Coordinates of C-alpha atoms and ligand atoms in Angstrom, one line a residue:
X1345 CA 2.3 12.1 19.5
X1346 CA -1.2 11.5 21.1
X1347 CA -3.0 8.5 19.8
X1348 CA -6.3 9.6 18.5
X1349 CA -9.3 7.4 18.6
X1350 CA -10.7 6.7 15.1
X1351 CA -14.2 6.3 16.6
X1352 CA -14.5 9.9 17.5
X1353 CA -12.9 11.7 14.4
X1354 CA -12.6 10.7 10.8
X1355 CA -8.9 10.1 10.4
X1356 CA -7.2 10.8 7.1
X1357 CA -7.2 7.7 4.9
X1358 CA -3.9 7.7 3.0
X1359 CA -2.8 5.1 0.5
X1360 CA -0.3 3.8 3.1
X1361 CA -1.6 2.8 6.6
X1362 CA 0.1 4.5 9.5
X1363 CA 0.0 1.4 11.7
X1364 CA 0.2 -2.2 10.4
X1365 CA -0.4 -5.1 12.8
X1366 CA 0.5 -8.6 11.8
X1367 CA -0.2 -12.1 13.1
X1368 CA 2.8 -13.9 11.7
X1369 CA 1.3 -17.4 11.2
X1370 CA 2.2 -20.4 9.2
X1371 CA 5.9 -21.1 10.2
X1372 CA 5.1 -24.7 11.2
X1373 CA 3.2 -25.5 8.0
X1374 CA 6.0 -23.9 5.9
X1375 CA 8.5 -26.3 7.5
X1376 CA 6.2 -29.3 7.3
X1377 CA 5.7 -28.8 3.6
X1378 CA 9.5 -29.1 3.3
X1379 CA 9.8 -32.1 5.6
X1380 CA 11.8 -29.9 8.0
X1381 CA 11.3 -29.5 11.8
X1382 CA 8.9 -26.7 12.9
X1383 CA 11.9 -24.8 14.2
X1384 CA 13.3 -24.3 10.7
X1385 CA 10.1 -22.5 9.9
X1386 CA 10.5 -20.2 12.9
X1387 CA 14.0 -19.4 11.8
X1388 CA 12.9 -18.5 8.3
X1389 CA 10.2 -16.5 10.0
X1390 CA 12.8 -14.2 11.5
X1391 CA 14.1 -13.5 8.0
X1392 CA 10.6 -12.5 6.9
X1393 CA 10.5 -10.1 9.9
X1394 CA 13.7 -8.4 8.7
X1395 CA 12.3 -8.0 5.2
X1396 CA 8.9 -6.7 6.5
X1397 CA 10.5 -4.1 8.8
X1398 CA 12.6 -2.8 5.9
X1399 CA 9.7 -2.8 3.5
X1400 CA 7.4 -1.0 5.9
X1401 CA 10.0 1.7 6.7
X1402 CA 10.6 2.2 3.0
X1403 CA 6.9 2.7 2.4
X1404 CA 6.4 5.2 5.2
X1405 CA 4.5 3.0 7.6
X1406 CA 5.0 4.7 11.0
X1407 CA 4.1 1.7 13.3
X1408 CA 4.6 -2.0 12.7
X1409 CA 3.3 -4.4 15.3
X1410 CA 4.2 -8.1 15.1
X1411 CA 2.6 -10.9 17.1
X1412 CA 5.6 -13.1 18.0
X1413 CA 4.3 -15.1 20.9
X1414 CA 0.8 -15.3 22.4
X1415 CA -0.1 -15.8 26.0
X1416 CA -1.6 -19.2 24.7
X1417 CA 1.6 -20.3 22.9
X1418 CA 3.0 -21.6 26.3
X1419 CA 0.6 -24.5 25.6
X1420 CA 3.0 -25.8 22.9
X1421 CA 5.5 -28.6 23.5
X1422 CA 8.2 -27.5 25.9
X1423 CA 11.0 -27.9 23.3
X1424 CA 9.2 -25.7 20.8
X1425 CA 8.7 -23.0 23.4
X1426 CA 12.3 -23.2 24.5
X1427 CA 13.5 -22.8 20.8
X1428 CA 11.2 -19.8 20.3
X1429 CA 12.6 -18.2 23.4
X1430 CA 16.1 -18.9 22.2
X1431 CA 15.3 -17.3 18.8
X1432 CA 13.8 -14.2 20.5
X1433 CA 17.0 -13.9 22.6
X1434 CA 19.2 -14.3 19.6
X1435 CA 17.2 -11.7 17.6
X1436 CA 17.4 -9.2 20.5
X1437 CA 21.1 -9.7 20.7
X1438 CA 21.9 -9.4 17.0
X1439 CA 19.3 -7.1 15.6
X1440 CA 19.1 -4.1 18.0
X1441 CA 22.1 -2.3 16.5
X1442 CA 20.8 -2.9 13.0
X1443 CA 17.4 -1.4 14.0
X1444 CA 19.2 1.5 15.6
X1445 CA 21.3 2.2 12.5
X1446 CA 18.1 2.2 10.4
X1447 CA 16.3 4.7 12.7
X1448 CA 13.8 2.2 14.1
X1449 CA 12.5 2.4 17.6
X1450 CA 11.9 -1.0 19.3
X1451 CA 9.1 -1.6 21.8
X1452 CA 8.1 -4.9 23.3
X1453 CA 4.6 -5.4 24.7
X1454 CA 3.1 -8.3 26.7
X1455 CA 3.4 -9.8 30.2
X1456 CA 7.2 -9.7 30.5
X1457 CA 7.1 -11.1 34.0
X1458 CA 7.1 -14.6 32.6
X1459 CA 10.5 -14.1 30.9
X1460 CA 13.8 -14.7 32.6
X1461 CA 16.0 -11.8 33.8
X1462 CA 18.4 -12.0 30.9
X1463 CA 15.6 -11.6 28.4
X1464 CA 14.0 -8.7 30.3
X1465 CA 17.4 -7.0 30.4
X1466 CA 17.9 -7.4 26.7
X1467 CA 14.4 -6.0 26.0
X1468 CA 15.1 -3.0 28.3
X1469 CA 18.4 -2.3 26.6
X1470 CA 16.9 -2.7 23.2
X1471 CA 14.1 -0.2 24.0
X1472 CA 16.5 2.2 25.6
X1473 CA 19.1 2.2 22.8
X1474 CA 16.4 2.9 20.1
X1475 CA 14.1 5.1 22.2
X1476 CA 14.9 8.3 20.2
X1477 CA 14.4 6.9 16.7
X1478 CA 11.6 8.3 14.7
X1479 CA 11.5 6.5 11.3
X1480 CA 9.4 3.5 12.3
X1481 CA 8.2 2.1 15.7
X1482 CA 8.5 -1.7 15.6
X1483 CA 6.5 -3.3 18.4
X1484 CA 7.0 -7.0 19.2
X1485 CA 4.1 -8.5 21.1
X1486 CA 5.6 -11.3 23.3
X1487 CA 3.6 -13.2 25.8
X1488 CA 0.8 -10.8 24.8
X1489 CA -2.9 -11.4 25.0
X1490 CA -5.6 -8.9 24.2
X1491 CA -7.6 -9.9 27.2
X1492 CA -4.5 -9.6 29.4
X1493 CA -4.0 -6.1 28.0
X1494 CA -7.5 -4.9 28.8
X1495 CA -7.4 -6.4 32.3
X1496 CA -3.9 -5.0 33.2
X1497 CA -5.0 -1.6 31.9
X1498 CA -8.2 -1.7 34.0
X1499 CA -6.2 -2.8 37.1
X1500 CA -3.7 0.1 36.7
X1501 CA -6.4 2.6 36.2
X1502 CA -8.2 1.5 39.3
X1503 CA -5.0 1.5 41.4
X1504 CA -4.0 5.0 40.2
X1505 CA -7.5 6.4 40.3
X1506 CA -9.6 4.4 42.8
X1507 CA -12.4 6.9 42.5
X1508 CA -13.1 5.6 38.9
X1509 CA -14.4 2.4 40.5
X1510 CA -17.7 4.2 41.4
X1511 CA -18.7 5.8 38.1
X1512 CA -18.9 4.5 34.5
X1513 CA -15.4 4.3 33.0
X1514 CA -14.9 6.1 29.7
X1515 CA -12.8 4.7 26.8
X1516 CA -10.5 7.7 27.0
X1517 CA -9.8 6.9 30.7
X1518 CA -8.7 3.4 30.0
X1519 CA -6.8 4.0 26.7
X1520 CA -3.7 5.5 28.3
X1521 CA -3.1 2.3 30.3
X1522 CA -3.2 -0.1 27.4
X1523 CA 0.1 -1.6 26.5
X1524 CA 0.3 0.3 23.2
X1525 CA -0.9 3.7 24.3
X1526 CA 2.0 5.3 22.5
X1527 CA 0.6 4.3 19.1
X1528 CA -2.6 5.1 17.1
X1529 CA -4.8 2.1 16.6
X1530 CA -3.9 -0.3 13.7
X1531 CA -5.2 0.9 10.4
X1532 CA -4.4 -2.5 8.7
X1533 CA -4.4 -5.9 10.3
X1534 CA -2.8 -8.7 8.4
X1535 CA -2.9 -12.4 9.2
X1536 CA -0.8 -14.8 7.2
X1537 CA -1.2 -18.6 7.1
X1538 CA -4.8 -18.8 6.0
X1539 CA -6.6 -18.8 9.4
X1540 CA -9.3 -16.1 9.7
X1541 CA -9.2 -15.4 13.4
X1542 CA -7.8 -12.8 15.9
X1543 CA -6.3 -15.3 18.3
X1544 CA -6.4 -12.9 21.3
X1545 CA -4.2 -10.3 19.6
X1546 CA -5.0 -6.6 20.0
X1547 CA -8.7 -7.0 20.9
X1548 CA -9.4 -3.4 22.0
X1549 CA -7.2 -1.7 19.4
X1550 CA -8.6 -3.7 16.4
X1551 CA -12.1 -2.3 16.8
X1552 CA -12.0 -0.4 13.5
X1553 CA -8.9 -1.9 11.7
X1554 CA -9.2 -3.1 8.2
X1555 CA -8.7 -6.9 8.2
X1556 CA -6.7 -8.7 5.6
X1557 CA -6.2 -12.4 5.5
X1558 CA -3.7 -14.2 3.2
X1559 CA -2.9 -17.8 2.5
X1560 CA 0.8 -16.9 2.2
X1561 CA 2.7 -18.6 5.0
X1562 CA 4.7 -16.2 7.1
X1563 CA 8.2 -17.3 5.9
X1564 CA 7.1 -16.5 2.4
X1565 CA 5.7 -13.1 3.2
X1566 CA 7.8 -10.5 1.3
X1567 CA 7.6 -6.9 0.0
X1568 CA 5.2 -8.0 -2.8
X1569 CA 2.9 -9.6 -0.3
X1570 CA 3.0 -6.5 1.8
X1571 CA 2.2 -4.4 -1.2
X1572 CA -0.8 -6.6 -2.0
X1573 CA -2.1 -6.0 1.5
X1574 CA -1.6 -2.3 1.3
X1575 CA -3.3 -2.1 -2.1
X1576 CA -6.3 -3.9 -0.6
X1577 CA -6.3 -1.4 2.3
X1578 CA -6.1 1.6 -0.1
X1579 CA -9.4 0.4 -1.8
X1580 CA -11.4 0.2 1.4
X1581 CA -13.8 2.9 2.6
X1582 CA -13.4 3.4 6.3
X1583 CA -16.8 4.6 7.6
X1584 CA -16.5 4.3 11.4
X1585 CA -20.3 3.9 11.6
X1586 CA -21.0 6.8 9.3
X1587 CA -22.5 6.7 5.8
X1588 CA -20.6 7.1 2.5
X1589 CA -22.4 10.4 1.9
X1590 CA -21.1 11.8 5.2
X1591 CA -17.5 10.8 4.2
X1592 CA -17.9 12.5 0.8
X1593 CA -19.2 15.6 2.5
X1594 CA -16.3 15.7 5.0
X1595 CA -13.8 15.3 2.1
X1596 CA -15.5 18.2 0.2
X1597 CA -15.4 20.4 3.3
X1598 CA -11.7 19.5 3.8
X1599 CA -10.7 20.3 0.2
X1600 CA -12.7 23.6 0.3
X1601 CA -10.8 24.6 3.5
X1602 CA -7.4 23.7 2.0
X1603 CA -8.4 25.6 -1.2
X1604 CA -9.3 28.7 0.9
X1605 CA -6.0 28.5 2.6
X1606 CA -4.0 28.3 -0.7
Ligands
LIG1115 C1 3.4 -18.7 14.0 O1 3.6 -19.9 13.2 C2 4.6 -18.5 15.0 C3 4.2 -18.6 16.4 C4 3.0 -18.8 16.8 C5 5.2 -18.4 17.3 P1 3.0 -21.3 13.8 O2 4.1 -22.0 14.6 O3 1.8 -21.1 14.5 O4 2.8 -22.0 12.4 P2 1.6 -23.0 12.1 O5 0.3 -22.3 12.3 O6 1.7 -24.2 13.0 O7 1.8 -23.4 10.6
LIG1116 C1 -1.2 -16.7 16.7 O1 -0.8 -17.8 16.1 C2 0.0 -16.2 17.6 C3 1.2 -15.8 16.9 C4 1.4 -15.7 15.6 C5 2.3 -15.4 17.8 P1 -1.2 -19.3 16.6 O2 -0.8 -20.2 15.6 O3 -0.8 -19.5 18.0 O4 -2.8 -19.1 16.6 P2 -4.0 -20.3 16.7 O5 -3.6 -21.1 17.8 O6 -3.9 -21.0 15.4 O7 -5.2 -19.5 16.9
LIG1117 MG1 -0.2 -21.1 13.9

């Protein structure tokens, strides 16, 4: 499926977003509230991932993108980074078959060159095993940064098409080189844990996403919390720079056209 840019066409606004992107934040605070080590929060976070993947698939979300580790998270204490890598390894080993059985396609985006060979092999195998699945595409952003993404895309475009260096570069020329070129841009962005920032997540792709912030800490995020976010999304009017009246007019023209076809 070709990813359409929502800035050039008025996409259909269903009650359920096609693409949900999530910053899973608050694991450390969840653990701290319980006088547990931060790692315990990360472990519970993996359970919340399982629940969210299932809930999204059940609701007909087509793409779910989860920020698991940012390019800035290497700045954390070495033992926390090591534990996060271990958890990621474990999840890749134990979850891929389950994803596959559930019709879920796995993709991992980010600068994978920083991971060890074993991890890269697990990622490759996981992606290969699940490549044909159509129910939901689960993307894990690992060692991902929005600025890295734009720069690597530009670098690849210029390497493959050196002639573009001379003229103005169009959005449509760069888009195929972005890490998530296989997906439409996120309709709904969720950040748990109460912070209201993007933290170098999908900078390019979030241009017209609906933003939703919740105080709920990631380990507590469940199907009901997802439904609250989706309900908020369903109430939004996505104008993409246009006016309300233009949207009404487009809707009227659309229903007249479908009426004529019936
Ligand atoms: C998010 O939870 C998980 C990762 C960044 C890997 P945090 O670990 O950032 O939790 P808080 O923000 O400290 O509570
Ligand atoms: C963002 O959370 C990254 C992930 C959830 C993977 P952080 O906890 O790292 O974000 P900041 O540092 O508070 O902005
Ligand atoms: Mg955090």
